[in-house]
PDB file of C-alpha atoms and ligand atoms in Angstrom:
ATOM      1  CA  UNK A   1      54.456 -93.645 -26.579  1.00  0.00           C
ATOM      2  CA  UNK A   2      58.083 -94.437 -27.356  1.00  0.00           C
ATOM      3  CA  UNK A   3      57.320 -98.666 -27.495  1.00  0.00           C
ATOM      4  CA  UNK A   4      54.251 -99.543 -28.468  1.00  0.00           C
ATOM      5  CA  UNK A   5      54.650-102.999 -27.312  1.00  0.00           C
ATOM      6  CA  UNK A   6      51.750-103.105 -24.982  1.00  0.00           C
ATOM      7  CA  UNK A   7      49.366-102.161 -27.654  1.00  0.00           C
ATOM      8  CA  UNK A   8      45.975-103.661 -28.423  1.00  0.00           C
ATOM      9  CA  UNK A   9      46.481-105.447 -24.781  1.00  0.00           C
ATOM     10  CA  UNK A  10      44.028-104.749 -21.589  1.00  0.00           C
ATOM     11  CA  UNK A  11      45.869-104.569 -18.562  1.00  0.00           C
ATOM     12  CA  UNK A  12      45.031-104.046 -15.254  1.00  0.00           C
ATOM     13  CA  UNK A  13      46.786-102.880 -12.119  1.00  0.00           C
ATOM     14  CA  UNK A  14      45.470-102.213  -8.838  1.00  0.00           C
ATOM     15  CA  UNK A  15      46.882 -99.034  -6.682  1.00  0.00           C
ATOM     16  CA  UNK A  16      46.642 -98.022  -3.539  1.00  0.00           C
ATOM     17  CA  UNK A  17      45.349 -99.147   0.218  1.00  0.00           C
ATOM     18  CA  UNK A  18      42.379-100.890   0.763  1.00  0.00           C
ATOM     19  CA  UNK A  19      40.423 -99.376   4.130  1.00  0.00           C
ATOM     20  CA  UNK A  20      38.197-101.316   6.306  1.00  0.00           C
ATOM     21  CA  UNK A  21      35.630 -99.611   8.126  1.00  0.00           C
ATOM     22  CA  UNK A  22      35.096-100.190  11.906  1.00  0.00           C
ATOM     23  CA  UNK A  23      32.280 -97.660  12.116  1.00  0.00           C
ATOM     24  CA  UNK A  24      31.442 -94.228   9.489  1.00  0.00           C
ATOM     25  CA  UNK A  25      33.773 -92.632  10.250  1.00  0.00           C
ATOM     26  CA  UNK A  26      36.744 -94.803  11.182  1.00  0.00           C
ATOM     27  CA  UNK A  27      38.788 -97.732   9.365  1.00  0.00           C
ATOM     28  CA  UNK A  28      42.084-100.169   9.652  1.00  0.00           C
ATOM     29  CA  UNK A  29      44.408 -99.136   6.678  1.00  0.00           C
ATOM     30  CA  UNK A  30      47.524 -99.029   5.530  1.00  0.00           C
ATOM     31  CA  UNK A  31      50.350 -96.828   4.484  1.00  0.00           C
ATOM     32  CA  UNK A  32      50.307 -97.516   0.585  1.00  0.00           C
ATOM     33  CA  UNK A  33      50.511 -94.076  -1.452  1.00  0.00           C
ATOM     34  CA  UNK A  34      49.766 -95.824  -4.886  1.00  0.00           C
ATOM     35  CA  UNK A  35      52.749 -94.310  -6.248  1.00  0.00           C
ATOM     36  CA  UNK A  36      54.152 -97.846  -8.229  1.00  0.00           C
ATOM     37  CA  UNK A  37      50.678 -98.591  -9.024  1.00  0.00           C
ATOM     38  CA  UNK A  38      50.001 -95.192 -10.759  1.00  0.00           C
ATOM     39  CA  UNK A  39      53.812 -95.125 -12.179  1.00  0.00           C
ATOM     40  CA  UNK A  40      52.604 -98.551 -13.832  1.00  0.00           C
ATOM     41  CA  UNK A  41      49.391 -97.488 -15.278  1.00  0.00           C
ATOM     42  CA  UNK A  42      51.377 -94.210 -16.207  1.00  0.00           C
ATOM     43  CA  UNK A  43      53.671 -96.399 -17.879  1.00  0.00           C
ATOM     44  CA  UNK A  44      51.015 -99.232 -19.561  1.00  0.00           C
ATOM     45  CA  UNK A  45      49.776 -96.415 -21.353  1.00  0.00           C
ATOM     46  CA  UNK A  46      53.436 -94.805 -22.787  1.00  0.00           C
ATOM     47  CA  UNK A  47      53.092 -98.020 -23.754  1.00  0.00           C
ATOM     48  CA  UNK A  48      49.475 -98.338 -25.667  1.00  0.00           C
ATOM     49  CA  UNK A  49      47.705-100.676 -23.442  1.00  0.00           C
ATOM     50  CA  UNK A  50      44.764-100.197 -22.751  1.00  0.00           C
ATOM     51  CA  UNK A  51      44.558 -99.646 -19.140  1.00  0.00           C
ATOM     52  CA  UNK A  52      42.234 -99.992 -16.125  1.00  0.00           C
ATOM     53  CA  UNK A  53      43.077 -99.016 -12.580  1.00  0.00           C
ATOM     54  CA  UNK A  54      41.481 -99.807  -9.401  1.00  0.00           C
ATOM     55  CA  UNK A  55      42.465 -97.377  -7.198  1.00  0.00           C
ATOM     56  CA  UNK A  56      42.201 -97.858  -3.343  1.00  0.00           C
ATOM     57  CA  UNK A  57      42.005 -94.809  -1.463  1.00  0.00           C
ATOM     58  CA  UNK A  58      44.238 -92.765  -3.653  1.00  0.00           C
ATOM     59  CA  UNK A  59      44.679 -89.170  -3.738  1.00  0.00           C
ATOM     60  CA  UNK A  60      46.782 -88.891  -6.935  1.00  0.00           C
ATOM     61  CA  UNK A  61      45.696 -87.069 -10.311  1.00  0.00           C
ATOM     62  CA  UNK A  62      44.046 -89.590 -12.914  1.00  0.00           C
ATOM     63  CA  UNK A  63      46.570 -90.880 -14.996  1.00  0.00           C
ATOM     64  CA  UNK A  64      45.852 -89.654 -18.437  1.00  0.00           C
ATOM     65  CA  UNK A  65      44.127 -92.309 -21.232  1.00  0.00           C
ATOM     66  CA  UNK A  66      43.653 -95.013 -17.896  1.00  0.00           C
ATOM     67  CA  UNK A  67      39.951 -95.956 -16.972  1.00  0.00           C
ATOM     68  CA  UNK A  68      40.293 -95.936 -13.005  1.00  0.00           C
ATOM     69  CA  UNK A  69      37.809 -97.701 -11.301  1.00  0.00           C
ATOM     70  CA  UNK A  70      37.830 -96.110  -7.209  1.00  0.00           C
ATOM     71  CA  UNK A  71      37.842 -98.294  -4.367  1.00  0.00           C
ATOM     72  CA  UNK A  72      37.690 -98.656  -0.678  1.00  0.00           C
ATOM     73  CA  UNK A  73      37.342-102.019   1.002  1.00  0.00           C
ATOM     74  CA  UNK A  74      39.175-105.308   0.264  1.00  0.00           C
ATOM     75  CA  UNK A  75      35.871-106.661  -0.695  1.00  0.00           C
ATOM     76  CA  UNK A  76      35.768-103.952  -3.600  1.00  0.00           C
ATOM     77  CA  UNK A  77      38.693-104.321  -4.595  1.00  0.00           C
ATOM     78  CA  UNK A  78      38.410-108.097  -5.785  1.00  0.00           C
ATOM     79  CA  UNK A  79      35.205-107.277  -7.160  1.00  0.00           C
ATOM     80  CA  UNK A  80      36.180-104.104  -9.365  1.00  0.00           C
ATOM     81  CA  UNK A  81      39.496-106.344  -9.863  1.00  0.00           C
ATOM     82  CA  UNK A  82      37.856-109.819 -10.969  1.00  0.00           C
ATOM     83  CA  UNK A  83      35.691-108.121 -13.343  1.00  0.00           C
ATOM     84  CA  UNK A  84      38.101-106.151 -15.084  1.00  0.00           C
ATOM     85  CA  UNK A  85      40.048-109.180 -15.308  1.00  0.00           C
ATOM     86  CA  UNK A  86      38.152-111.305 -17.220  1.00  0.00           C
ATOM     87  CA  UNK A  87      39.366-110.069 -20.086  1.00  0.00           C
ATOM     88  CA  UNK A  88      42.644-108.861 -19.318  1.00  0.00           C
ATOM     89  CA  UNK A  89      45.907-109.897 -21.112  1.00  0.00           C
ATOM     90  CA  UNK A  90      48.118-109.412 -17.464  1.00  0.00           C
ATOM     91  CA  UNK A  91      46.921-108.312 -14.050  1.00  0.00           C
ATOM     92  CA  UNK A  92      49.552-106.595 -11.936  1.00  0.00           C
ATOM     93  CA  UNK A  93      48.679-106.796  -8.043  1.00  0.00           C
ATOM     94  CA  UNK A  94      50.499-103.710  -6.713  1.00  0.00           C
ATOM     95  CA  UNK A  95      47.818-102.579  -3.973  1.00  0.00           C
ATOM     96  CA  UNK A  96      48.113-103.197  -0.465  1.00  0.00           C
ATOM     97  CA  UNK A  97      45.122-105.496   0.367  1.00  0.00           C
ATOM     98  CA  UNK A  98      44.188-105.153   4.258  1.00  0.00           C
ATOM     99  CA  UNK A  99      44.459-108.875   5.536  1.00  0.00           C
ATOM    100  CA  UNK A 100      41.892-109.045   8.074  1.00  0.00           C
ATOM    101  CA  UNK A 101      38.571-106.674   8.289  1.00  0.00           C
ATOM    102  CA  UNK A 102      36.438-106.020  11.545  1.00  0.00           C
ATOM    103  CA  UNK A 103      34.188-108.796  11.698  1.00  0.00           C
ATOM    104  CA  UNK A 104      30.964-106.118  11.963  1.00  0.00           C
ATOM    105  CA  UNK A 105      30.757-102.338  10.930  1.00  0.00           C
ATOM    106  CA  UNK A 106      28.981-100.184  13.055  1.00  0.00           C
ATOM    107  CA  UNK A 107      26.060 -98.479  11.743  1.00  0.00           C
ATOM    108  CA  UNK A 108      26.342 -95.627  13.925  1.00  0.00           C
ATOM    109  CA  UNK A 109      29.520 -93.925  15.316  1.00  0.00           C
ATOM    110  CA  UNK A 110      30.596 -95.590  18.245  1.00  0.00           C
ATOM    111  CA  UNK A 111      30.712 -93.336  21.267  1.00  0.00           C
ATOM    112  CA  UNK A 112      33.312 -93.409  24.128  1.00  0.00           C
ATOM    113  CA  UNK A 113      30.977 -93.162  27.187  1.00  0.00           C
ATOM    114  CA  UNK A 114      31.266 -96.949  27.864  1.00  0.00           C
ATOM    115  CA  UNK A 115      33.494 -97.596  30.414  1.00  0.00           C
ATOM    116  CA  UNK A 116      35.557-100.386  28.335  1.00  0.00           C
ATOM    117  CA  UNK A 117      36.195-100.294  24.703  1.00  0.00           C
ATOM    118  CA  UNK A 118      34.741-103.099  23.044  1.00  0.00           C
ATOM    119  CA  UNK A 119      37.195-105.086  21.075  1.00  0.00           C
ATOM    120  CA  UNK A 120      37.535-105.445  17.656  1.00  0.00           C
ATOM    121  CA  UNK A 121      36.429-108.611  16.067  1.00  0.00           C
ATOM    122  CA  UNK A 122      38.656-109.605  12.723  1.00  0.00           C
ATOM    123  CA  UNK A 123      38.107-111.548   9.978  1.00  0.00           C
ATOM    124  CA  UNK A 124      39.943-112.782   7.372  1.00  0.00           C
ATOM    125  CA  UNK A 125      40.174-110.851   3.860  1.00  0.00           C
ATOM    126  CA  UNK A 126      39.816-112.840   0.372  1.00  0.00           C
ATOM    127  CA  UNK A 127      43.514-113.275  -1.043  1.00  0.00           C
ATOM    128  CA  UNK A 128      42.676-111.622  -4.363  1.00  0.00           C
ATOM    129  CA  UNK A 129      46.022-112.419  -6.146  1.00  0.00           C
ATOM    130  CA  UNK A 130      45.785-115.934  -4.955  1.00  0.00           C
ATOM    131  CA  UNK A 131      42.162-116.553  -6.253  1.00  0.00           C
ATOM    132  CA  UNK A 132      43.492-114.947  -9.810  1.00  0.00           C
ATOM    133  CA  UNK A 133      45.989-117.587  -9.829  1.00  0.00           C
ATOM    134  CA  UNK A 134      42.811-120.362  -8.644  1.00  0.00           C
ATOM    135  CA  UNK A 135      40.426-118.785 -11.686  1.00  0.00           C
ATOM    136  CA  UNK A 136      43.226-119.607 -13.994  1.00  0.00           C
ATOM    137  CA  UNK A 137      44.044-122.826 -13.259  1.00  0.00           C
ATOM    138  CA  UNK A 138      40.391-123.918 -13.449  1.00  0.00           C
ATOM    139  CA  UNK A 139      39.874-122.140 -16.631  1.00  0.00           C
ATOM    140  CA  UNK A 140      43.188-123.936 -17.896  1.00  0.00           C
ATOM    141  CA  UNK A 141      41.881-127.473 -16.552  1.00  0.00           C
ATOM    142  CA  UNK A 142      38.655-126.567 -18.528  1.00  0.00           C
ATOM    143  CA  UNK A 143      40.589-126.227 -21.724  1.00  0.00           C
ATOM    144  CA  UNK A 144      42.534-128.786 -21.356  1.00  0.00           C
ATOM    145  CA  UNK A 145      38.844-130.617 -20.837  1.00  0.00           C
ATOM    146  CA  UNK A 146      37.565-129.125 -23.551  1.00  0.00           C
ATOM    147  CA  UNK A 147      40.737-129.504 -26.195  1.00  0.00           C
ATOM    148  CA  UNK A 148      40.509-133.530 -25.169  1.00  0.00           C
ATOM    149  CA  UNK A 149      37.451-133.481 -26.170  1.00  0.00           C
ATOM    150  CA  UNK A 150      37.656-132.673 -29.367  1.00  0.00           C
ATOM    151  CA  UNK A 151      34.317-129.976 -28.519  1.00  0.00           C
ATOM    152  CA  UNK A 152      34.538-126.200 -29.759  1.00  0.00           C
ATOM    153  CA  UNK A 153      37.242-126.493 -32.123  1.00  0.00           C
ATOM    154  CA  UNK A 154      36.803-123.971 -34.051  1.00  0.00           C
ATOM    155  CA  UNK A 155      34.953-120.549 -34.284  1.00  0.00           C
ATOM    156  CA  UNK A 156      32.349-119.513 -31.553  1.00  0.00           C
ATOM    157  CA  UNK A 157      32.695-118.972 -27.954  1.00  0.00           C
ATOM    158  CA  UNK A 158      33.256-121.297 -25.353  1.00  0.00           C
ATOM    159  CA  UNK A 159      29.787-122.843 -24.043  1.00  0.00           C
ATOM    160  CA  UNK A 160      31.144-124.951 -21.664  1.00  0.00           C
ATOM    161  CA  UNK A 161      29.822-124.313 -17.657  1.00  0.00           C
ATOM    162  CA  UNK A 162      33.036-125.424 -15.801  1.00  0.00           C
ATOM    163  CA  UNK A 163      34.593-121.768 -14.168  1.00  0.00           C
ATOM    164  CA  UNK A 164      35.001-119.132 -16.465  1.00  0.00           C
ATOM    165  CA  UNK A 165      34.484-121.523 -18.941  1.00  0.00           C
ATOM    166  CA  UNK A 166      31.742-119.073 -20.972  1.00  0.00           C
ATOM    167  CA  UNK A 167      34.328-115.972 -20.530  1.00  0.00           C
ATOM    168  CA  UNK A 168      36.556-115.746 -23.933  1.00  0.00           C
ATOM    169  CA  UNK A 169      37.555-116.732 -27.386  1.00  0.00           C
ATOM    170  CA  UNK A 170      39.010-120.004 -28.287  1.00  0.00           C
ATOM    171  CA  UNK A 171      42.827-119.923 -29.336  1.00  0.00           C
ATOM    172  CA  UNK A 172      42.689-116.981 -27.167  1.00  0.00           C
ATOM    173  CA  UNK A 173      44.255-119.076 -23.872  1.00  0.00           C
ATOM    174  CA  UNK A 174      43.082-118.630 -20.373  1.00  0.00           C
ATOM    175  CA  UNK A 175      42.490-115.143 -19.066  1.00  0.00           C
ATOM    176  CA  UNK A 176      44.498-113.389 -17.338  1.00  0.00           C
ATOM    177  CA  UNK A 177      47.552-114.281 -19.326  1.00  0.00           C
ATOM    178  CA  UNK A 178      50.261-112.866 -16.669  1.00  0.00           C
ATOM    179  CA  UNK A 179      49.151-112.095 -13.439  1.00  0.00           C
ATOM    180  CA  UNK A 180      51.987-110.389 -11.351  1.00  0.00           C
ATOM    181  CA  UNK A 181      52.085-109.432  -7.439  1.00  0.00           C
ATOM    182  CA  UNK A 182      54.164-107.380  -5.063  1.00  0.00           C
ATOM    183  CA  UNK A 183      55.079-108.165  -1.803  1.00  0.00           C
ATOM    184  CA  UNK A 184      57.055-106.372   0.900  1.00  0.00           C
ATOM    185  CA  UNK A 185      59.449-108.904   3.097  1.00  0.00           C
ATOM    186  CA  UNK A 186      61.504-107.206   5.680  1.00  0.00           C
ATOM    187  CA  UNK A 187      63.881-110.441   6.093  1.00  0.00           C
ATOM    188  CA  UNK A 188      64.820-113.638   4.202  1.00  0.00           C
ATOM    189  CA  UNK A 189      63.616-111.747   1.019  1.00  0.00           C
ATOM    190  CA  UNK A 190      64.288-113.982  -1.746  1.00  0.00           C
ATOM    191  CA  UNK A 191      62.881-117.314   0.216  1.00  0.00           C
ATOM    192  CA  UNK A 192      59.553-115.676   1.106  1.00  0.00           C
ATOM    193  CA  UNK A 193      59.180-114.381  -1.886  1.00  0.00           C
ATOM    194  CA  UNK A 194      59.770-117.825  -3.919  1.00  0.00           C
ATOM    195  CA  UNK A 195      57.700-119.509  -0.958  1.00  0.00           C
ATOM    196  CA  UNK A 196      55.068-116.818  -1.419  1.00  0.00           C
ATOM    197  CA  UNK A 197      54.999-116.806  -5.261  1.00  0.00           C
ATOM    198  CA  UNK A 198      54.393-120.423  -5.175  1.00  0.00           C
ATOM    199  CA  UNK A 199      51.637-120.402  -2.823  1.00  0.00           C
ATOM    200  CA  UNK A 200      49.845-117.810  -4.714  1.00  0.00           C
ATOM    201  CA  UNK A 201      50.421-119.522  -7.986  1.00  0.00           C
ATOM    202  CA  UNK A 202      51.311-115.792  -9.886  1.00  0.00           C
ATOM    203  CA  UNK A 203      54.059-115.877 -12.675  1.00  0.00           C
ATOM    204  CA  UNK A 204      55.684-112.852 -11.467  1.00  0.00           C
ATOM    205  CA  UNK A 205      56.219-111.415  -7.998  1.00  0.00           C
ATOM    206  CA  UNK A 206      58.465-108.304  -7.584  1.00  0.00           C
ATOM    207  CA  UNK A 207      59.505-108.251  -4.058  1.00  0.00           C
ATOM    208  CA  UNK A 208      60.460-105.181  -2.154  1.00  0.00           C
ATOM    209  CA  UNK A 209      62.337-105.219   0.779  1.00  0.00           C
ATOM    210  CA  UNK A 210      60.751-102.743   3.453  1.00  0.00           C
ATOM    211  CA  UNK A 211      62.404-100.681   6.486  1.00  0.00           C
ATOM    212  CA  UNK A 212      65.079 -98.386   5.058  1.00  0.00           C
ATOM    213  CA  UNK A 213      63.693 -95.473   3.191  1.00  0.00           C
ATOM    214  CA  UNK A 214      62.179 -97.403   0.265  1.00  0.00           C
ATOM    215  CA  UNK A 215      58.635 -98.280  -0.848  1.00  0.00           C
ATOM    216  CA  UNK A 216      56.416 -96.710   0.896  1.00  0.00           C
ATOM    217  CA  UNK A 217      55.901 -92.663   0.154  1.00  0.00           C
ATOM    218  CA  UNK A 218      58.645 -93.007  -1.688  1.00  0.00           C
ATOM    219  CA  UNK A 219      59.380 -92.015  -5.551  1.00  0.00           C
ATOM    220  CA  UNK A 220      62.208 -94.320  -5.487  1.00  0.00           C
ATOM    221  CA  UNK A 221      61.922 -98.241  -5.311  1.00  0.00           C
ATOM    222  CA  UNK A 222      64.294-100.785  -5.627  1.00  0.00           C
ATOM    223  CA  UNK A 223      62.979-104.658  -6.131  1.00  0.00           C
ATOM    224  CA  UNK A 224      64.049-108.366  -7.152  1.00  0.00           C
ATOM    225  CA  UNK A 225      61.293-109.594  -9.670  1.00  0.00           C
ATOM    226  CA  UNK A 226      61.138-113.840  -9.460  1.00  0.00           C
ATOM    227  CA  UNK A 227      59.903-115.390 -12.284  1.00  0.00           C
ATOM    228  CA  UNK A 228      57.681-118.940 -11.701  1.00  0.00           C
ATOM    229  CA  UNK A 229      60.022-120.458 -13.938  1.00  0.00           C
ATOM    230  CA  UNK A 230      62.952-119.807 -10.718  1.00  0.00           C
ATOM    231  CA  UNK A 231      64.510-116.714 -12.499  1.00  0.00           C
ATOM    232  CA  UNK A 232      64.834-113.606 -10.831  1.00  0.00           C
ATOM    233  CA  UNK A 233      65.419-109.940 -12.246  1.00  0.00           C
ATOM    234  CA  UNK A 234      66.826-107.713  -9.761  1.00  0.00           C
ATOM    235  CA  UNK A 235      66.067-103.821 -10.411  1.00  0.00           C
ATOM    236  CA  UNK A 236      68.548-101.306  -8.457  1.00  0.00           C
ATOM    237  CA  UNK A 237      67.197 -97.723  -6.528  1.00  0.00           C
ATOM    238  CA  UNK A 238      65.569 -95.602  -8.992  1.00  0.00           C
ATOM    239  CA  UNK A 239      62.215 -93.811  -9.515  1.00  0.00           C
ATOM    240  CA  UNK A 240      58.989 -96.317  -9.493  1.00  0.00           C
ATOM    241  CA  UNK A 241      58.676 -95.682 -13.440  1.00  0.00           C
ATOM    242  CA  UNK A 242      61.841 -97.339 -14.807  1.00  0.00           C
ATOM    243  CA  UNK A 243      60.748-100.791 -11.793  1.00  0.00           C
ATOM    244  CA  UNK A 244      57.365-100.140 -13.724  1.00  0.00           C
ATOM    245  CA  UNK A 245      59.373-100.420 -17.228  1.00  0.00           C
ATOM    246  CA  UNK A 246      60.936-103.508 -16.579  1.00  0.00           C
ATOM    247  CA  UNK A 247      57.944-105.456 -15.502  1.00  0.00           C
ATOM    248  CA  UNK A 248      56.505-104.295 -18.831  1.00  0.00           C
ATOM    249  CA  UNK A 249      59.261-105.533 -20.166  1.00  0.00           C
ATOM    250  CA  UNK A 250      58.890-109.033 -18.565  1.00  0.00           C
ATOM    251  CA  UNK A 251      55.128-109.021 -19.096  1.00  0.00           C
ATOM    252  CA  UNK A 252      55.251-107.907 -22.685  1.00  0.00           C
ATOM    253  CA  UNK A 253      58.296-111.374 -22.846  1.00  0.00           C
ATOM    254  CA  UNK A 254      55.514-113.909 -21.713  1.00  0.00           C
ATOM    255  CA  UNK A 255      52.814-112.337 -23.807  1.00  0.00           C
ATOM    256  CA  UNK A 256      55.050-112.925 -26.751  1.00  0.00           C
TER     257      UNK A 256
HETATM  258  O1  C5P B 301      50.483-111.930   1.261  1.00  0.00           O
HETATM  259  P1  C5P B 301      50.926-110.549   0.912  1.00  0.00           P
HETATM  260  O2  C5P B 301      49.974-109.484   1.409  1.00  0.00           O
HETATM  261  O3  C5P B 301      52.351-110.248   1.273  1.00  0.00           O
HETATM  262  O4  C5P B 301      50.867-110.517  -0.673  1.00  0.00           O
HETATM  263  C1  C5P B 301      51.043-109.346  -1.387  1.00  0.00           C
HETATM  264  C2  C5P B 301      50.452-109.492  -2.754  1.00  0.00           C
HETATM  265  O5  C5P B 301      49.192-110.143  -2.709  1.00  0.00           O
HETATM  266  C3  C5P B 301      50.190-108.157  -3.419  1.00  0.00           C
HETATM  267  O6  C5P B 301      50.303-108.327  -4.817  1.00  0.00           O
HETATM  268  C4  C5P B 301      48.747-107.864  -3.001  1.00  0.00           C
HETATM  269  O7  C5P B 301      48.125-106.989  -3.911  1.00  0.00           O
HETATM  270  C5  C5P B 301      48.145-109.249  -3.029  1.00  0.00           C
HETATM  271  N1  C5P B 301      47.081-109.471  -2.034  1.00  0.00           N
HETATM  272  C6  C5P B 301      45.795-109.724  -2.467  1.00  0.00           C
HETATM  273  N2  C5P B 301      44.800-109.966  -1.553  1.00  0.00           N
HETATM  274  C7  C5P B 301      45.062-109.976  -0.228  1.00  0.00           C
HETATM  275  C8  C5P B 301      46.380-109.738   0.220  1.00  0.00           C
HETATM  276  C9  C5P B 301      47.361-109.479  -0.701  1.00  0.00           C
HETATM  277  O8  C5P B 301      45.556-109.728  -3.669  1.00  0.00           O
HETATM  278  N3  C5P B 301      44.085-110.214   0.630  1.00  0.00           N
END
C-alpha cells in the first residue's frame, strides 16, 4: 500500500447488521450495508495490517488480503468479535448490533391461522463495544496487580488467573490497544456522543449524524470522531474510504 503504517498490527473491524431470528425464516434487522466497515478493512490492508472482519449479513465481495469471519446474530457477533480480539492491536466497532433479540426462536415457522398474533417477547442484546472497554480495564487492573507485585518481570507469559490475565506478552500492554465505535445520533450529536463514549469506556467514537442522505446505503459519510482525551476530529462529506483513512490515522497516533 501507499503507508505502511499499519503494518505488522492485527486489527479488527466488524461490518454489517446483525439479524435476530423470530422463527427460520424471519428476523428483526437493520438497515446497515457494511459499506464503512468494508471501506475500513479495504483500507487496514492499503495499509499492511493484518486484518480480520466479522461480517454481519453482508452481501459485498471479500475484501482482498482480509480474513472475514461471517455472522448473523448479535450473539455471534461478540463471539467471532471477542476472539479475534484477544490479540488485536485496535478493534473498530462499525456494525450495527441489534439491541434487543426475541426472547425465544421458533423452531418451526409460525403459521397465521391463529386468530391473534402472538407477541414478540424481547430481550436485551450484550453491548459488545462496552464489554471490550470492561475486558480492558480488568486486564489493565491485572497489570497494574501484577507490575506491583514485582511477579513476571521479565520473559514468559503472563500466568496470572485474574481476566484475560493468561492472554499476551508482557511489555506488550493490555489487548485491544484502541478500541473505536460508531454511533448514529439524530440530535444533540456531540453530547450523546461524549455521554455515550464515556459510558462505553472506547477511546474513539466517530459519530454520524443520521436522517439526511448520509450513512446508511450510502458511499458518502460525513462524521465528528471524539477522542477520550475530549478532542474531537471532524471529517466533512466524502466517500467512506478517506472517514476510514483518518481513523487509521488516529489509530495508527495512539499505537505510536
Ligand atoms: O449504543 P449504540 O448502539 O448507539 O452504540 C453504537 C456502537 O456500539 C457501535 O460501535 C456498535 O457496533 C456498538 N454496539 C455493540 N453492541 C451492541 C450495540 C452497539 O457493540 N449491543
Amino acid at each position: 500500500g501507499p503507508r505502511e503504517d499499519l503494518a505488522g498490527r492485527h486489527v479488527v473491524v466488524s461490518a454489517g447488521g446483525t439479524r435476530e431470528a423470530i422463527d427460520p425464516v424471519r428476523f428483526i434487522g437493520n438497515r446497515s450495508s457494511g459499506l464503512q466497515g468494508y471501506a475500513l478493512a479495504r483500507t487496514a490492508v492499503a495499509r499492511g495490517a493484518e486484518v480480520t472482519l466479522v461480517a454481519a449479513n453482508v452481501t459485498l465481495p471479500d475484501p482482498a488480503g482480509a480474513k472475514v469471519v461471517r455472522v448473523e446474530s448479535a450473539r455471534q457477533l461478540r463471539e467471532a468479535v471477542l476472539a479475534a480480539a484477544e490479540h488485536a492491536d485496535a478493534v473498530v466497532m462499525a456494525a450495527a448490533v441489534a439491541d434487543f433479540r426475541p426472547v425465544r426462536q421458533s423452531d418451526t415457522k409460525i403459521k397465521k391461522s391463529s386468530a391473534e398474533p402472538d407477541p414478540i417477547h424481547l430481550v436485551k442484546n450484550p453491548d459488545i463495544l462496552a464489554e471490550l472497554g470492561e475486558v480492558r480495564r480488568a486486564r489493565r487492573e491485572a497489570y497494574a496487580t501484577r507490575d506491583a507485585g514485582g511477579a513476571a518481570a521479565a520473559g514468559g507469559r503472563e500466568t496470572g488467573d485474574g481476566p484475560g490475565a493468561a492472554t499476551q506478552a508482557p511489555g506488550d500492554g493490555p489487548h485491544p490497544r484502541v478500541i473505536v465505535g460508531f454511533a448514529a445520533e439524530t440530535d444533540d450529536v456531540l453530547a450523546n456522543g461524549r455521554a455515550k463514549l464515556e459510558r462505553k469506556g472506547c477511546d474513539l467514537l466517530v459519530v454520524n449524524q443520521v436522517g439526511e442522505n448520509l450513512a446508511f446505503g450510502t458511499p458518502d459519510n460525513a462524521a465528528v470522531v471524539l477522542t477520550a482525551e475530549g478532542g474531537s476530529v471532524e471529517i466533512s462529506r466524502g466517500p467512506k474510504e478517506d472517514l476510514a483513512d483518518v481513523v487509521w490515522d488516529l489509530v495508527v497516533q495512539r499505537l505510536a
